[in-house]
Short mmCIF file of C-alpha atoms in Angstrom, two decimals:
data_model
loop_
_atom_site.label_atom_id
_atom_site.label_comp_id
_atom_site.label_asym_id
_atom_site.label_seq_id
_atom_site.Cartn_x
_atom_site.Cartn_y
_atom_site.Cartn_z
CA MET A 1 -0.07 0.00 0.08
CA GLY A 2 1.35 3.38 -1.02
CA LYS A 3 1.97 6.21 1.44
CA GLY A 4 -1.00 8.29 0.06
CA ALA A 5 -3.43 5.43 0.78
CA LYS A 6 -2.90 6.01 4.56
CA GLN A 7 -4.13 9.61 4.19
CA ILE A 8 -7.40 8.64 2.59
CA LYS A 9 -10.37 8.30 5.14
CA GLU A 10 -13.64 7.13 3.99
CA VAL A 11 -16.83 8.74 5.23
CA GLN A 12 -19.57 6.13 5.45
CA TYR A 13 -22.59 7.25 3.56
CA ASP A 14 -25.11 6.37 6.21
CA HIS A 15 -26.42 8.59 9.05
CA SER A 16 -23.39 8.20 11.32
CA GLU A 17 -20.80 10.95 11.99
CA PHE A 18 -17.25 10.72 10.71
CA LEU A 19 -14.84 12.46 13.09
CA LEU A 20 -11.19 13.21 12.48
CA GLU A 21 -8.79 15.18 14.60
CA LYS A 22 -5.19 16.03 13.84
CA GLY A 23 -3.65 18.65 16.01
CA GLU A 24 -5.78 21.90 15.72
CA ILE A 25 -7.75 20.56 12.79
CA LYS A 26 -11.01 18.83 13.46
CA ILE A 27 -13.40 17.49 10.84
CA LYS A 28 -16.95 16.33 11.34
CA ALA A 29 -18.60 14.87 8.28
CA PHE A 30 -22.06 13.37 7.78
CA ARG A 31 -24.46 12.40 4.90
CA LEU A 32 -26.59 15.31 3.60
CA ASP A 33 -28.57 14.24 0.56
CA HIS A 34 -27.97 15.93 -2.83
CA ALA A 35 -30.42 18.59 -4.07
CA ASN A 36 -33.12 17.23 -6.42
CA PRO A 37 -33.05 13.69 -5.13
CA SER A 38 -35.28 12.57 -7.98
CA ARG A 39 -32.62 13.57 -10.43
CA HIS A 40 -29.53 12.90 -8.27
CA SER A 41 -30.60 9.96 -6.11
CA GLY A 42 -27.35 8.08 -6.96
CA THR A 43 -25.04 11.00 -6.15
CA GLN A 44 -23.65 11.06 -2.69
CA ASN A 45 -23.37 14.46 -0.88
CA VAL A 46 -21.46 14.95 2.39
CA ALA A 47 -21.51 17.95 4.75
CA PHE A 48 -18.31 18.94 6.48
CA ILE A 49 -17.75 21.07 9.49
CA ALA A 50 -14.01 21.86 9.59
CA THR A 51 -12.48 23.61 12.64
CA ILE A 52 -9.12 25.02 11.89
CA GLY A 53 -7.43 27.47 14.32
CA GLY A 54 -10.73 27.83 16.27
CA CYS A 55 -12.74 28.83 13.21
CA LYS A 56 -15.62 26.48 12.37
CA THR A 57 -16.58 26.30 8.64
CA LEU A 58 -19.54 24.39 7.38
CA HIS A 59 -19.61 23.26 3.76
CA VAL A 60 -22.86 21.55 2.68
CA GLY A 61 -22.05 20.74 -0.97
CA ASP A 62 -25.01 20.47 -3.31
CA THR A 63 -28.10 20.30 -1.01
CA GLU A 64 -31.33 22.08 -0.24
CA TRP A 65 -33.43 23.00 2.75
CA ASP A 66 -35.53 19.78 2.87
CA ALA A 67 -32.42 17.60 3.56
CA VAL A 68 -31.10 20.16 6.08
CA LYS A 69 -34.30 20.29 8.04
CA ASP A 70 -34.09 16.56 8.63
CA ILE A 71 -30.39 16.09 9.14
CA PHE A 72 -28.95 19.23 10.88
CA PRO A 73 -30.83 18.70 14.18
CA ARG A 74 -29.57 15.10 14.40
CA HIS A 75 -26.05 16.35 14.11
CA LYS A 76 -26.58 19.39 16.33
CA VAL A 77 -25.21 21.79 13.68
CA LEU A 78 -26.77 24.83 15.41
CA GLU A 79 -24.91 24.06 18.60
CA GLU A 80 -21.58 24.03 16.63
CA LYS A 81 -21.64 27.83 16.54
CA ILE A 82 -20.56 28.02 12.90
CA ASP A 83 -18.31 30.92 11.91
CA VAL A 84 -18.47 30.58 8.13
CA ALA A 85 -21.23 28.66 6.18
CA ILE A 86 -20.51 27.84 2.51
CA LEU A 87 -23.98 27.37 0.99
CA PRO A 88 -25.20 26.93 -2.65
CA TYR A 89 -26.68 30.24 -3.76
CA TRP A 90 -30.15 28.66 -4.28
CA MET A 91 -30.43 28.05 -0.51
CA LEU A 92 -30.08 31.85 0.03
CA LEU A 93 -32.89 32.69 -2.47
CA TYR A 94 -35.75 30.11 -1.98
CA ASP A 95 -37.79 28.32 0.77
CA ASP A 96 -37.75 31.17 3.40
CA PRO A 97 -33.95 31.31 3.45
CA VAL A 98 -33.52 33.78 6.30
CA LYS A 99 -35.62 31.75 8.67
CA HIS A 100 -33.87 28.56 7.67
CA VAL A 101 -30.31 29.96 7.93
CA ARG A 102 -31.06 31.25 11.51
CA GLN A 103 -32.93 28.19 12.59
CA TYR A 104 -30.48 25.53 11.31
CA ILE A 105 -27.10 27.16 11.04
CA ASN A 106 -26.90 30.86 12.29
CA PRO A 107 -23.32 31.49 10.95
CA ARG A 108 -21.30 34.73 11.47
CA LYS A 109 -20.56 34.80 7.77
CA ILE A 110 -22.02 33.25 4.60
CA ILE A 111 -20.26 32.39 1.37
CA ALA A 112 -22.51 31.59 -1.61
CA THR A 113 -21.29 28.83 -4.02
CA HIS A 114 -22.33 27.40 -7.32
CA ILE A 115 -23.10 30.87 -8.56
CA PRO A 116 -23.90 30.72 -12.35
CA PRO A 117 -22.08 33.04 -14.69
CA ASP A 118 -25.49 34.48 -15.71
CA LEU A 119 -26.76 35.14 -12.07
CA SER A 120 -29.19 37.97 -12.46
CA ASN A 121 -28.51 41.34 -10.84
CA SER A 122 -31.81 41.04 -9.02
CA ASP A 123 -30.86 37.67 -7.43
CA ALA A 124 -27.54 39.07 -6.36
CA ALA A 125 -29.21 42.03 -4.94
CA LYS A 126 -31.79 39.93 -3.21
CA MET A 127 -29.03 37.84 -1.53
CA ARG A 128 -27.21 40.97 -0.41
CA LYS A 129 -30.40 42.34 0.98
CA LEU A 130 -31.38 39.18 2.89
CA PHE A 131 -27.92 38.46 4.10
CA PRO A 132 -25.91 41.63 4.53
CA GLY A 133 -22.22 40.87 4.13
CA VAL A 134 -22.77 37.66 2.15
CA VAL A 135 -19.80 36.83 -0.03
CA LEU A 136 -20.57 36.21 -3.64
CA PHE A 137 -17.48 35.00 -5.50
CA GLN A 138 -18.47 35.74 -9.07
CA LYS A 139 -15.07 36.03 -10.78
CA ILE A 140 -12.21 33.64 -10.84
CA GLY A 141 -9.47 34.71 -8.41
CA GLU A 142 -11.77 36.92 -6.30
CA ASP A 143 -10.66 37.28 -2.66
CA LYS A 144 -12.80 39.34 -0.49
CA LEU A 145 -13.41 37.32 2.73
CA SER A 146 -12.91 38.89 6.16
CA LEU A 147 -14.27 37.55 9.32
#
């Protein structure tokens, strides 16, 4: 077995938690179903809470609120006191997003991902209005995150 194989850790795609700790880095991972399950039922999606230097970052991948409502309470995500949540932009536009962000995550900062190149100005403005300070990386190489 090569040296790299020892670095690979498999996250079981069930409803258990995967925990990894290495020095100041802590990773908690768990299944969080993919958005649009009728179209992506065979695609696995895993949520990660990475703690590095005391900063907790949540990355949800490609999901939607229906999955979050079921899974986040089981994994006590709200109790994690998330500093940065990396969420797909559609979660910030649809299905009562302000209520759901507060109820299930309540992060200090939000980064929107999966932003399409043709995102409308009105959708960008709506996200900025609903979530003041949201970071919308819309150009390659953009760097504007500050906590």
